[in-house]
Coordinates of C-alpha atoms and ligand atoms in Angstrom, one line a residue:
X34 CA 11.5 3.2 -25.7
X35 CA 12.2 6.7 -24.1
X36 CA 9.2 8.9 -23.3
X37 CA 10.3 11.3 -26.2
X38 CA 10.0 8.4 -29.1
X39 CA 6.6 7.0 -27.4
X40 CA 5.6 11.2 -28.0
X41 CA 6.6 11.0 -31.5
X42 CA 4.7 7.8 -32.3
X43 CA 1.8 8.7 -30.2
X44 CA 1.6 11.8 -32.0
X45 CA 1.5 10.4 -35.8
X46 CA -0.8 7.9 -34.6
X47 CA -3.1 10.9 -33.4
X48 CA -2.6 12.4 -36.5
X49 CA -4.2 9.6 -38.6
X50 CA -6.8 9.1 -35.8
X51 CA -8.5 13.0 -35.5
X52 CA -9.8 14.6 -38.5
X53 CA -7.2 17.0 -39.9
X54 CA -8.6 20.2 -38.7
X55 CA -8.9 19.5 -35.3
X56 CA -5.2 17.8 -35.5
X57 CA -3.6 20.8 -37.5
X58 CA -5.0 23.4 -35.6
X59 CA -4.4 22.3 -31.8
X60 CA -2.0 19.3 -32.2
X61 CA 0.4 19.8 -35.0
X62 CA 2.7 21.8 -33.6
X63 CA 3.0 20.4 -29.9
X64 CA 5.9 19.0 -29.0
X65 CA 8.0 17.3 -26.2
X66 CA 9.9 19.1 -23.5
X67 CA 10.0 16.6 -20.8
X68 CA 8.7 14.1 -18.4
X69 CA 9.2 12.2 -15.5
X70 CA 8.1 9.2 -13.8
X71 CA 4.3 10.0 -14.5
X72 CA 3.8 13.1 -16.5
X73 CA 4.6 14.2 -20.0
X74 CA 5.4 17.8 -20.4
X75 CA 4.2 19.0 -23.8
X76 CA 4.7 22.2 -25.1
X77 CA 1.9 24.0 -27.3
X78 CA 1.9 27.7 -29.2
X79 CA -0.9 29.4 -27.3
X80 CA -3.2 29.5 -24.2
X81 CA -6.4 28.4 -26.7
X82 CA -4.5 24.8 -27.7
X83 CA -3.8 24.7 -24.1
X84 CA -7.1 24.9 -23.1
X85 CA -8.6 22.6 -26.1
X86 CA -6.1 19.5 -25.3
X87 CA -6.1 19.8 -21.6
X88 CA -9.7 19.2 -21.4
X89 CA -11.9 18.4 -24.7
X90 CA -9.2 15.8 -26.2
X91 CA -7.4 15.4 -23.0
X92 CA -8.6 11.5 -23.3
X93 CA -7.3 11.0 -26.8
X94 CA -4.0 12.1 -26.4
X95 CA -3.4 10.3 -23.3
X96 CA -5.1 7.0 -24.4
X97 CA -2.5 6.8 -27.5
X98 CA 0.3 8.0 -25.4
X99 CA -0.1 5.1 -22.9
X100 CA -1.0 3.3 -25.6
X101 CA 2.5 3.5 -27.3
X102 CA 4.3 3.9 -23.5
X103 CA 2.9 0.7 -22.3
X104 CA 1.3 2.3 -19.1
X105 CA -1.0 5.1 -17.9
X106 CA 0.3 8.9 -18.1
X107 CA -0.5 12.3 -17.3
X108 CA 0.0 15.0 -19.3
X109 CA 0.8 18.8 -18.8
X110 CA 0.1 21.3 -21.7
X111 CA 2.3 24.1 -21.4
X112 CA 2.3 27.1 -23.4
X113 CA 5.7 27.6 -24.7
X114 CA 7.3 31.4 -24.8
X115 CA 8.2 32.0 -28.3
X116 CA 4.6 31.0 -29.4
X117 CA 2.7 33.3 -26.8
X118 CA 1.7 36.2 -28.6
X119 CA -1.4 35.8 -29.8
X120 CA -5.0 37.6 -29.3
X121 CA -7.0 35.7 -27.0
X122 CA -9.8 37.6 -26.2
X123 CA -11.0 38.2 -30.0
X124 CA -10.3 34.0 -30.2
X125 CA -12.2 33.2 -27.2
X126 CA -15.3 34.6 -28.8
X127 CA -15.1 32.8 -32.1
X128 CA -16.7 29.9 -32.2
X129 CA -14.4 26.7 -32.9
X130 CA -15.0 26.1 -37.1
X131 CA -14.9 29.5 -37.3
X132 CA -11.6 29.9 -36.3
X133 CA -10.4 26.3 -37.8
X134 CA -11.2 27.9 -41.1
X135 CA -9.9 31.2 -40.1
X136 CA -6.1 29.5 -38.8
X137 CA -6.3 27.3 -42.8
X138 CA -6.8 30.3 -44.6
X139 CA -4.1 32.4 -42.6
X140 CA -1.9 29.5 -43.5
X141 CA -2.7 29.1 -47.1
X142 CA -2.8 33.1 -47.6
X143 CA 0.8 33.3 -46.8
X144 CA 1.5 32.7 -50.6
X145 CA -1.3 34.8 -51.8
X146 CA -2.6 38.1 -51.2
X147 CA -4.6 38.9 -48.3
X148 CA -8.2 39.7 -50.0
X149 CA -10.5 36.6 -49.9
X150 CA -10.9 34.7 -53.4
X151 CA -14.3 36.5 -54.6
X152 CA -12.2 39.7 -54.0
X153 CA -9.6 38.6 -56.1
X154 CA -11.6 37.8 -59.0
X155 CA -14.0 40.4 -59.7
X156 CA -16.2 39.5 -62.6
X157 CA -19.8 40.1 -63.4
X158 CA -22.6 39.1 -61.8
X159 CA -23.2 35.6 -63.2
X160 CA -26.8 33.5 -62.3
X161 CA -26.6 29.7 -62.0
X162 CA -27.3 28.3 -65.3
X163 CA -30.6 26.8 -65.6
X164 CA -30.4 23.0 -65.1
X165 CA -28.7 23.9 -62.0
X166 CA -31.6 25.9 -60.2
X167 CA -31.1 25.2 -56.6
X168 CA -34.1 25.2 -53.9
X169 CA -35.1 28.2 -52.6
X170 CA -36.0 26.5 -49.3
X171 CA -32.7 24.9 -48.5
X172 CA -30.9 27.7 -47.3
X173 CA -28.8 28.1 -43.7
X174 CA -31.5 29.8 -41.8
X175 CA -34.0 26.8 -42.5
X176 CA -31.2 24.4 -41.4
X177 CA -32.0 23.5 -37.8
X178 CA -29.2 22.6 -36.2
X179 CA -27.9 20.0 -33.0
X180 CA -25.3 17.7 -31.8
X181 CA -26.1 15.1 -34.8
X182 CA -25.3 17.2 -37.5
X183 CA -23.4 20.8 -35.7
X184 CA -20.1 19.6 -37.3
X185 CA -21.2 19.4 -40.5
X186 CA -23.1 22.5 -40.4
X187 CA -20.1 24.6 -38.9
X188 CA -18.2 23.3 -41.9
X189 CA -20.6 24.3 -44.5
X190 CA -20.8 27.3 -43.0
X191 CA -17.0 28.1 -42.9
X192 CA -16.9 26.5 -46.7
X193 CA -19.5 30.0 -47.7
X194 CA -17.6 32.7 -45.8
X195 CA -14.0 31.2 -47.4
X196 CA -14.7 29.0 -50.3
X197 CA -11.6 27.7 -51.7
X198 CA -10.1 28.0 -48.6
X199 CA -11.8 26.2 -45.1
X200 CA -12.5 22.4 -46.3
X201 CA -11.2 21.3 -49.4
X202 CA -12.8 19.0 -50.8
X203 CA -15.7 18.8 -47.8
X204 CA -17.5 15.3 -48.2
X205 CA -20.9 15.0 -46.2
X206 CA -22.6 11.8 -46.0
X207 CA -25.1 10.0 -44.2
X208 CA -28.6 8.2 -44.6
X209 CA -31.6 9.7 -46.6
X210 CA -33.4 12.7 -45.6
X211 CA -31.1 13.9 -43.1
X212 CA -30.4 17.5 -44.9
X213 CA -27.1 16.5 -47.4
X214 CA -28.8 18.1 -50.1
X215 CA -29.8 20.9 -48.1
X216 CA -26.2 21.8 -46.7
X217 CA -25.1 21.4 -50.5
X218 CA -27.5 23.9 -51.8
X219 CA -27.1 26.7 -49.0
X220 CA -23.3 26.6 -49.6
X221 CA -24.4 27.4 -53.0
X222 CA -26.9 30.0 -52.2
X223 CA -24.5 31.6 -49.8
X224 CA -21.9 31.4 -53.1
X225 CA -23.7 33.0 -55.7
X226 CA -24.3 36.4 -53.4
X227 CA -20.8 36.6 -53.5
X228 CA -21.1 36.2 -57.2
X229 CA -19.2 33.1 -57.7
X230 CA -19.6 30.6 -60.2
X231 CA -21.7 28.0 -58.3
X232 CA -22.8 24.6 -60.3
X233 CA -25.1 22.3 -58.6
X234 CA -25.4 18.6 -60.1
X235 CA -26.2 15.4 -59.2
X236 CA -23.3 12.4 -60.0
X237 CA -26.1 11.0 -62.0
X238 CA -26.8 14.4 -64.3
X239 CA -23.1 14.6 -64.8
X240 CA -23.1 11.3 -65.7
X241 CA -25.4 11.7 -68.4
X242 CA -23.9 15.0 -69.7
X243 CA -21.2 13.3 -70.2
X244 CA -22.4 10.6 -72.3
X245 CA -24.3 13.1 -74.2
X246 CA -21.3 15.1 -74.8
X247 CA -19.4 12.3 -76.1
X248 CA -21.8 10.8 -78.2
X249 CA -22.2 14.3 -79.5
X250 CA -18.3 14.9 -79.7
X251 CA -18.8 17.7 -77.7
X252 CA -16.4 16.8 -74.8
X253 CA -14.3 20.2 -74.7
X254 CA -17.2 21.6 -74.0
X255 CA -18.3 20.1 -71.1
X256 CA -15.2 20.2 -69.9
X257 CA -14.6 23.8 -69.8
X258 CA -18.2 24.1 -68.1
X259 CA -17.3 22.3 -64.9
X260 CA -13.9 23.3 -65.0
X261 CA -15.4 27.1 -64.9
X262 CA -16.9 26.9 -61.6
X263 CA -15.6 28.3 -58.5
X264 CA -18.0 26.3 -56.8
X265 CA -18.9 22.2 -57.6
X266 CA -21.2 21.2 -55.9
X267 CA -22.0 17.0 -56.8
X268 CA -24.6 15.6 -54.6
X269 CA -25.5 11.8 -54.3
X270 CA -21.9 10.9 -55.5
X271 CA -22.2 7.2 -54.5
X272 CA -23.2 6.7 -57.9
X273 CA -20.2 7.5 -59.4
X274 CA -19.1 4.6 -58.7
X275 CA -18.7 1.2 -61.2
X276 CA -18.8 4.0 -64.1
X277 CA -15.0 4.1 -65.6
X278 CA -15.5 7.2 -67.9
X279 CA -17.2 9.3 -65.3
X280 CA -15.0 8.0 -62.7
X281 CA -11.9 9.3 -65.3
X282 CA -13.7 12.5 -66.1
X283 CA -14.8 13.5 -62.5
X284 CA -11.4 12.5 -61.6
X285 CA -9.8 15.6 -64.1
X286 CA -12.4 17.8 -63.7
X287 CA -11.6 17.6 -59.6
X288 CA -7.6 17.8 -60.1
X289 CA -8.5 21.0 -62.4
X290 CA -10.7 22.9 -59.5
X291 CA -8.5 21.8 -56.5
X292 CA -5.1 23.4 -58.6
X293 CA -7.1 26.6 -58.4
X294 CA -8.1 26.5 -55.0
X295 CA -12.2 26.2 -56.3
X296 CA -14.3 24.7 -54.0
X297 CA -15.4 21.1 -54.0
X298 CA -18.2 19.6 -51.9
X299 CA -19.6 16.3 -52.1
X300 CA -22.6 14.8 -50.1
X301 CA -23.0 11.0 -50.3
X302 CA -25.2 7.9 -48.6
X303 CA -22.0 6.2 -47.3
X304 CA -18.9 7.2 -46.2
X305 CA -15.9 7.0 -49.5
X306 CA -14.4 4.0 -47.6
X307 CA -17.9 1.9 -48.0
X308 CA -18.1 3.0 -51.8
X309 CA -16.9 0.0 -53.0
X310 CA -16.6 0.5 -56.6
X311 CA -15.0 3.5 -56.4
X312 CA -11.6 4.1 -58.0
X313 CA -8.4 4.4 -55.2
X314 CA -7.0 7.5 -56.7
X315 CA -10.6 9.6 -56.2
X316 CA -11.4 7.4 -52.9
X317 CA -8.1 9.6 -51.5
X318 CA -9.0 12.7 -53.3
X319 CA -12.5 12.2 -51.5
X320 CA -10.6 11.9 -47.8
X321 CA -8.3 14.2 -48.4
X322 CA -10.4 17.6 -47.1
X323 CA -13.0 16.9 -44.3
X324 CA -15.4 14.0 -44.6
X325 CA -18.4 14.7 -41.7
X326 CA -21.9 12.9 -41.4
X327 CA -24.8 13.7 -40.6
X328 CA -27.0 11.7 -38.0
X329 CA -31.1 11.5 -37.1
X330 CA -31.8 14.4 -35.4
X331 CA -33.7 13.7 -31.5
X332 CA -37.1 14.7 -30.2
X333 CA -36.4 18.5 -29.8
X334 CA -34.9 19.5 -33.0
X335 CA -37.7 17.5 -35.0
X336 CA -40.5 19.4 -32.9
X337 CA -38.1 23.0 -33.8
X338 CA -38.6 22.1 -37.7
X339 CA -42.5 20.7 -37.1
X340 CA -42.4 24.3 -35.5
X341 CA -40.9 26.2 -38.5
X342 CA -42.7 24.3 -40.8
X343 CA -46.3 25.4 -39.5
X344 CA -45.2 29.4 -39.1
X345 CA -43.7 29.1 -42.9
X346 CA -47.7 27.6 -43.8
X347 CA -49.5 29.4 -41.5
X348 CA -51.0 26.4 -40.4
X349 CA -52.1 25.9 -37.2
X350 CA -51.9 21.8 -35.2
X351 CA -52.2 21.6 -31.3
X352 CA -49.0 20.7 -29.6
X353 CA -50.1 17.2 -28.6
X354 CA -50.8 16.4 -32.5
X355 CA -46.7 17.9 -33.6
X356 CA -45.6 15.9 -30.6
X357 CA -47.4 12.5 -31.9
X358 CA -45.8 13.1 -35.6
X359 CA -42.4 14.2 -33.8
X360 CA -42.5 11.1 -31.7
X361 CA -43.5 8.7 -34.8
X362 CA -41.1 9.7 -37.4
X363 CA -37.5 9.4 -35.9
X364 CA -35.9 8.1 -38.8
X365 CA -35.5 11.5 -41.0
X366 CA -36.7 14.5 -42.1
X367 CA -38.0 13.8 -45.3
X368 CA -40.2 11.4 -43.0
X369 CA -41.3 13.7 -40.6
X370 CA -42.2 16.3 -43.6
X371 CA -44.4 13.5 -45.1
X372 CA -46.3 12.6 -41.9
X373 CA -46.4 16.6 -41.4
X374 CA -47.9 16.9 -45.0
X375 CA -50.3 14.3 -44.0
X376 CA -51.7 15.8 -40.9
X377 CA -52.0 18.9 -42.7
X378 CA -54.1 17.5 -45.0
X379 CA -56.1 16.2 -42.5
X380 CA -56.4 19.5 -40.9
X381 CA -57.4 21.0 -44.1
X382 CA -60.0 18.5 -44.4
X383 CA -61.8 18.8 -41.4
X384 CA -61.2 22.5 -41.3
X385 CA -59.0 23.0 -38.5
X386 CA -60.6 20.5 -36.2
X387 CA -58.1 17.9 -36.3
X388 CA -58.6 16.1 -32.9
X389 CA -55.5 13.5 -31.4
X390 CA -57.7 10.5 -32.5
X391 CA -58.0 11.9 -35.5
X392 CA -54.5 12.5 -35.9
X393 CA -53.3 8.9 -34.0
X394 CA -55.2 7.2 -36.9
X395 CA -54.0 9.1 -39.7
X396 CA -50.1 8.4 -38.5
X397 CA -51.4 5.0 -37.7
X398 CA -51.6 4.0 -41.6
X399 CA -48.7 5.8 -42.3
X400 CA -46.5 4.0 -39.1
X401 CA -47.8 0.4 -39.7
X402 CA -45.9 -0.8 -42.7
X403 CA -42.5 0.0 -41.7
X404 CA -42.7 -0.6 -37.6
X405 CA -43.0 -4.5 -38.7
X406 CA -40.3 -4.6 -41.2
X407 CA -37.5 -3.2 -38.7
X408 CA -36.3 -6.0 -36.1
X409 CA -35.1 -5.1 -32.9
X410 CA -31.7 -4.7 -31.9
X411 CA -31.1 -6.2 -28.3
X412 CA -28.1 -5.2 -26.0
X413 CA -26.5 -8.9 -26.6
X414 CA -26.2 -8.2 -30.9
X415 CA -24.6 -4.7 -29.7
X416 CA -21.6 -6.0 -27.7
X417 CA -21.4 -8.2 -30.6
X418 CA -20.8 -6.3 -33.4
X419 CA -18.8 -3.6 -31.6
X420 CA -16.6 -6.1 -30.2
X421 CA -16.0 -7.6 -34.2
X422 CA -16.0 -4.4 -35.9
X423 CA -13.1 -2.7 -33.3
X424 CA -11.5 -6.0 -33.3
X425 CA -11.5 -7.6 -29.7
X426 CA -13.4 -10.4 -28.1
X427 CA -17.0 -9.6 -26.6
X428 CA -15.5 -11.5 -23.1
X429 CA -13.4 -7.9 -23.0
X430 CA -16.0 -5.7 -23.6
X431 CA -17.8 -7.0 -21.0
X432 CA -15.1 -7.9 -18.6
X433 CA -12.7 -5.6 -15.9
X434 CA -9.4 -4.5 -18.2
X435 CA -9.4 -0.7 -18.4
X436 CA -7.1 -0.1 -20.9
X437 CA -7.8 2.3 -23.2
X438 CA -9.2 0.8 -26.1
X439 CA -11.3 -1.7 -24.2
X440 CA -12.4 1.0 -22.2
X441 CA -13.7 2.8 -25.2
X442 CA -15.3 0.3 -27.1
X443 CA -17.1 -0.5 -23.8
X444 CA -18.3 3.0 -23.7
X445 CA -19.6 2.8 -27.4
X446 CA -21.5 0.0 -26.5
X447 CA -22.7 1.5 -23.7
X448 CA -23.7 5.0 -25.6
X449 CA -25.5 3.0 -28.5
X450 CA -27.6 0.4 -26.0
X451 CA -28.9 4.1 -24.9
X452 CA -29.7 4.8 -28.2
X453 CA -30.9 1.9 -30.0
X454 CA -32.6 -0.2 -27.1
X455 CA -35.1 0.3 -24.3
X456 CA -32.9 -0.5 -21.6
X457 CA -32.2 1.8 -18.4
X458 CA -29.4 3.1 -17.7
X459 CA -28.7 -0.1 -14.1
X460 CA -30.3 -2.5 -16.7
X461 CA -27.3 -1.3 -19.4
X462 CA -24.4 -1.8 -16.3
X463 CA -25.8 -5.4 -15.7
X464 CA -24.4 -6.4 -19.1
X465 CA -21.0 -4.8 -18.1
X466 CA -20.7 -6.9 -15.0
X467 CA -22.7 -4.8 -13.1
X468 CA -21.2 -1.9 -13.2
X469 CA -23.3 1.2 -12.4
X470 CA -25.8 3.8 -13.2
X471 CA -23.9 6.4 -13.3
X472 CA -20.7 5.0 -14.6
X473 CA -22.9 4.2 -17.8
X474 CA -24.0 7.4 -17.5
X475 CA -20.3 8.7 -17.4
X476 CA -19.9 6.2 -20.6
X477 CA -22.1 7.7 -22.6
X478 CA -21.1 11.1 -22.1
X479 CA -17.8 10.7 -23.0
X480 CA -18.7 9.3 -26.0
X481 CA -21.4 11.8 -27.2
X482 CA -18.7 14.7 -26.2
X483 CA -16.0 12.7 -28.0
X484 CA -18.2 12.7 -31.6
X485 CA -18.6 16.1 -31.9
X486 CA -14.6 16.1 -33.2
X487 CA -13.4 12.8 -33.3
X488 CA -14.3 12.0 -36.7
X489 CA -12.6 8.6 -36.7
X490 CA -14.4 7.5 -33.6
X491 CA -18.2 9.1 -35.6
X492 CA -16.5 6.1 -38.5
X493 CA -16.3 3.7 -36.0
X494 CA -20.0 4.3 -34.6
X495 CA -21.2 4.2 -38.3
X496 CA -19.4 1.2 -39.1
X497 CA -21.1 -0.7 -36.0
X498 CA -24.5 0.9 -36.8
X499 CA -24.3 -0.2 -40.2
X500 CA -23.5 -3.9 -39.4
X501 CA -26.5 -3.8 -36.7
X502 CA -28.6 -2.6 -39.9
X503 CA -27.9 -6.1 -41.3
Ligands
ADP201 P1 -30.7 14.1 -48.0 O1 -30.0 14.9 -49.2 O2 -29.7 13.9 -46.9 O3 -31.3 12.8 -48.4 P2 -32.4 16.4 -47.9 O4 -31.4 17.5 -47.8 O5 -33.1 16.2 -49.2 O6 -31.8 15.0 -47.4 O7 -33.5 16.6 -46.7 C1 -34.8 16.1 -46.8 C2 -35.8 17.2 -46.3 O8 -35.6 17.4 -45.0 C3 -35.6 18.5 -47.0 O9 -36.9 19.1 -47.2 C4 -34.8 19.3 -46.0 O10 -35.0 20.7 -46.1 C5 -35.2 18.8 -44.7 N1 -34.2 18.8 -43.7 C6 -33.3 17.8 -43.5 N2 -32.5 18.1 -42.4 C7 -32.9 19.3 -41.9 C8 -32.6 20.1 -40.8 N3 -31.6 19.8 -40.0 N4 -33.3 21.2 -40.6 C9 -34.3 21.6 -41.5 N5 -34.7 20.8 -42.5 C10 -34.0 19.7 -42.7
MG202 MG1 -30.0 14.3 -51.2

């Protein structure tokens, strides 16, 4: 194969492998010029997708490039001339969703008009309808934000200043408590001050409307209610799934909005490939904007919402006490805001004087239940299942190759014995053969840089959580 053909195929590859923004916006359009014995020359439009693929997803594009070429490469990003006039310094300062969403819309706006879609439409100034109401407290300010979940947010975010436009359909999903509903309901707040039609609803609710409706042979109806929305928002959609009419309805109802550029969002427990009653035809329509997750936040972002919860209830808990509850509830928020409610309880009772013993007792009775029913996962079980789920043998996790995809899986073992299991960082090497501190250290970096975009390789990490869970 010549080094031109093993671009082509490496590139397709990358674009099933990256989520679509990151692959539209600085991949898309780059394209072969040369190479010679060790070095691809690859030609990009500006200085910014230069930048991005020279360093942040340097190590994808060369992994699946020597992957295809049979051998290790280098590669040289070059800005080609014809491409080079755009504004860097007003780029530079945007921050990276911002300007994914920006570059979508630019390229969808050049068959409409300029003005954004709320400025298009004027209308008057609708409220959400009632059975909609959406939570005053889940707005974007009270949305603390970090590494487990900054994707996600972004996204949202872009989703309120250009609905229609950034994601479409954007599917969030992850375990219980770690904000889904939340996001959902601040791109709907952030909706209706533009005016927009926003509907809120649970799969479950729209599944009973809709039996309603058809017992009561109103069906027309309800259709022309969703249909109405510039903004569907469906949380917990998992349940969708098994349910033939819904699944048919939902199915319309999302081909209606979609034609129209309305926005669709969709939060859900698992990710749509895990959904496994769940009809083909939506399963696509449910891949086919952005899917993001959202992960357990760590130690400091739990202590900043411990932190804004106290200032929002002018209650007042020594530091050592919002450290103990930080420390206990790891799992989620909605945890953490029930061990929180508890202690101020507590506080309440005794007036203030709520002491550490105090406190260490009170989490005691909450901890002790579900500390027993959660088994330990060991180093061993990890190599295990990350060696089954990526498809190799555990003797090459743990042995010398470094090809790329060996070397990868090694560091996602690596990054989740860090994560999930007590063991130091030399102790973690001497299940890799020995390697060392600060190659594990290396490991794990990579990964946790490599998850803030790569949203197949966040999959993978789910899908090897998920079988640990088991
Ligand atoms: P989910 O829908 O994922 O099960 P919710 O959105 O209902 O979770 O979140 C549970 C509770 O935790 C809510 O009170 C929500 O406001 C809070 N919460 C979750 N994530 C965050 C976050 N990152 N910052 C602030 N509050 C959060
Ligand atoms: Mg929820």
């Amino acid at each position: 194969m010549n080094a031109e053909e093993a671009w082509t195929i490496a590139h397709s590859q990358l674009e099933l492998q990256l989520d679509r923004a990151t692959f539209e916006t600085w991949l898309k359009d780059a394209a072969f010029i040369n190479a010679d014995q060790s070095t691809f020359f690859i030609g990009v439009k500006n200085s910014y997708a230069r930048d991005m693929l020279q360093h942040r997803l340097y190590d994808n594009v060369c992994r699946a490039l020597g992957n295809v070429y049979g051998r290790d490469v280098a590669i040289q990003f070059e800005v080609l001339k014809s491409h080079n006039d755009e504004k860097k310094a007003t780029q530079d300062e945007m921050p990276l969703f911002q300007l994914l969403a920006r570059q979508q819309v630019k390229e969808q706006d050049e068959d409409f008009p300029t003005q954004s879609l709320h400025e298009r439409i004027s209308r008057p100034s609708k409220k959400p309808l009632p059975d909609y109401e959406l939570n005053q407290r889940y707005t974007f300010d009270r949305f603390i934000v970090n590494s487990s979940n900054r994707i996600t947010y972004e996204a949202a975010r872009a989703i309120a200043e250009n609905p229609g436009y950034a994601y479409n359909p954007l599917m969030i999903y992850g375990g219980v408590g770690l904000g889904k509903t939340h996001l959902l309901q601040a791109i709907g707040h952030a909706c209706l001050q533009q005016n927009l039609q926003v509907i809120y609803i649970s799969s479950e609710v729209f599944t009973n409307e809709l039996v309603a409706a058809i017992r009561e042979k109103r069906t027309a109806m309800f259709r022309d209610r969703y249909r109405s929305a510039d903004v569907l928002l469906v949380d917990d959609i998992q349940f969708i799934g098994g349910k033939d009419s819904t699944q048919e309805e939902f199915f319309h109802t999302f081909n209606a909005l979609y034609t129209y550029n309305k926005q669709i969002v969709l939060a859900s427990d698992r990710h749509p490939s895990q959904m496994k009653t769940l009809d083909d035809r939506l399963r696509s329509r449910f891949t086919g904007g952005l899917v993001t997750d959202v992960q357990p936040l760590e130690y400091e972002s739990r202590m900043a919402i411990l932190e804004m919860w106290m200032l929002e209830r002018h209650v007042q808990v020594e530091p050592a006490v919002l450290h103990m509850v930080a420390e206990r509830a790891t799992s989620n928020v909605r945890e953490l805001e029930g061990v929180f409610n508890q202690i101020v309880a507590e506080a309440q009772l005794t007036r203030g004087r709520l002491n550490q013993t105090r406190a260490a007792t009170t989490l005691d009775r909450f901890d002790r239940p579900r500390h027993h029913s959660r088994p330990k996962v060991t180093p061993e079980t990890i190599i295990e299942m990350t060696a089954q789920t990526l498809n190799l043998k555990t003797s090459e996790i743990i042995g010398k190759r470094r090809t790329g995809r060996i070397n990868q899986a090694r560091q996602i073992a690596m990054f989740l014995m860090r994560e999930l299991t007590d063991a130091s960082l030399p102790q973690i090497g001497g299940y890799f053969g020995g390697r060392s501190h600060t190659t594990v250290l290396h490991g794990c970096n990579k990964i946790a840089e490599e998850l803030e975009y790569d949203t197949s390789l966040r999959d993978r990490l789910n899908q090897i959580k998920e079988s640990l869970r088991q």
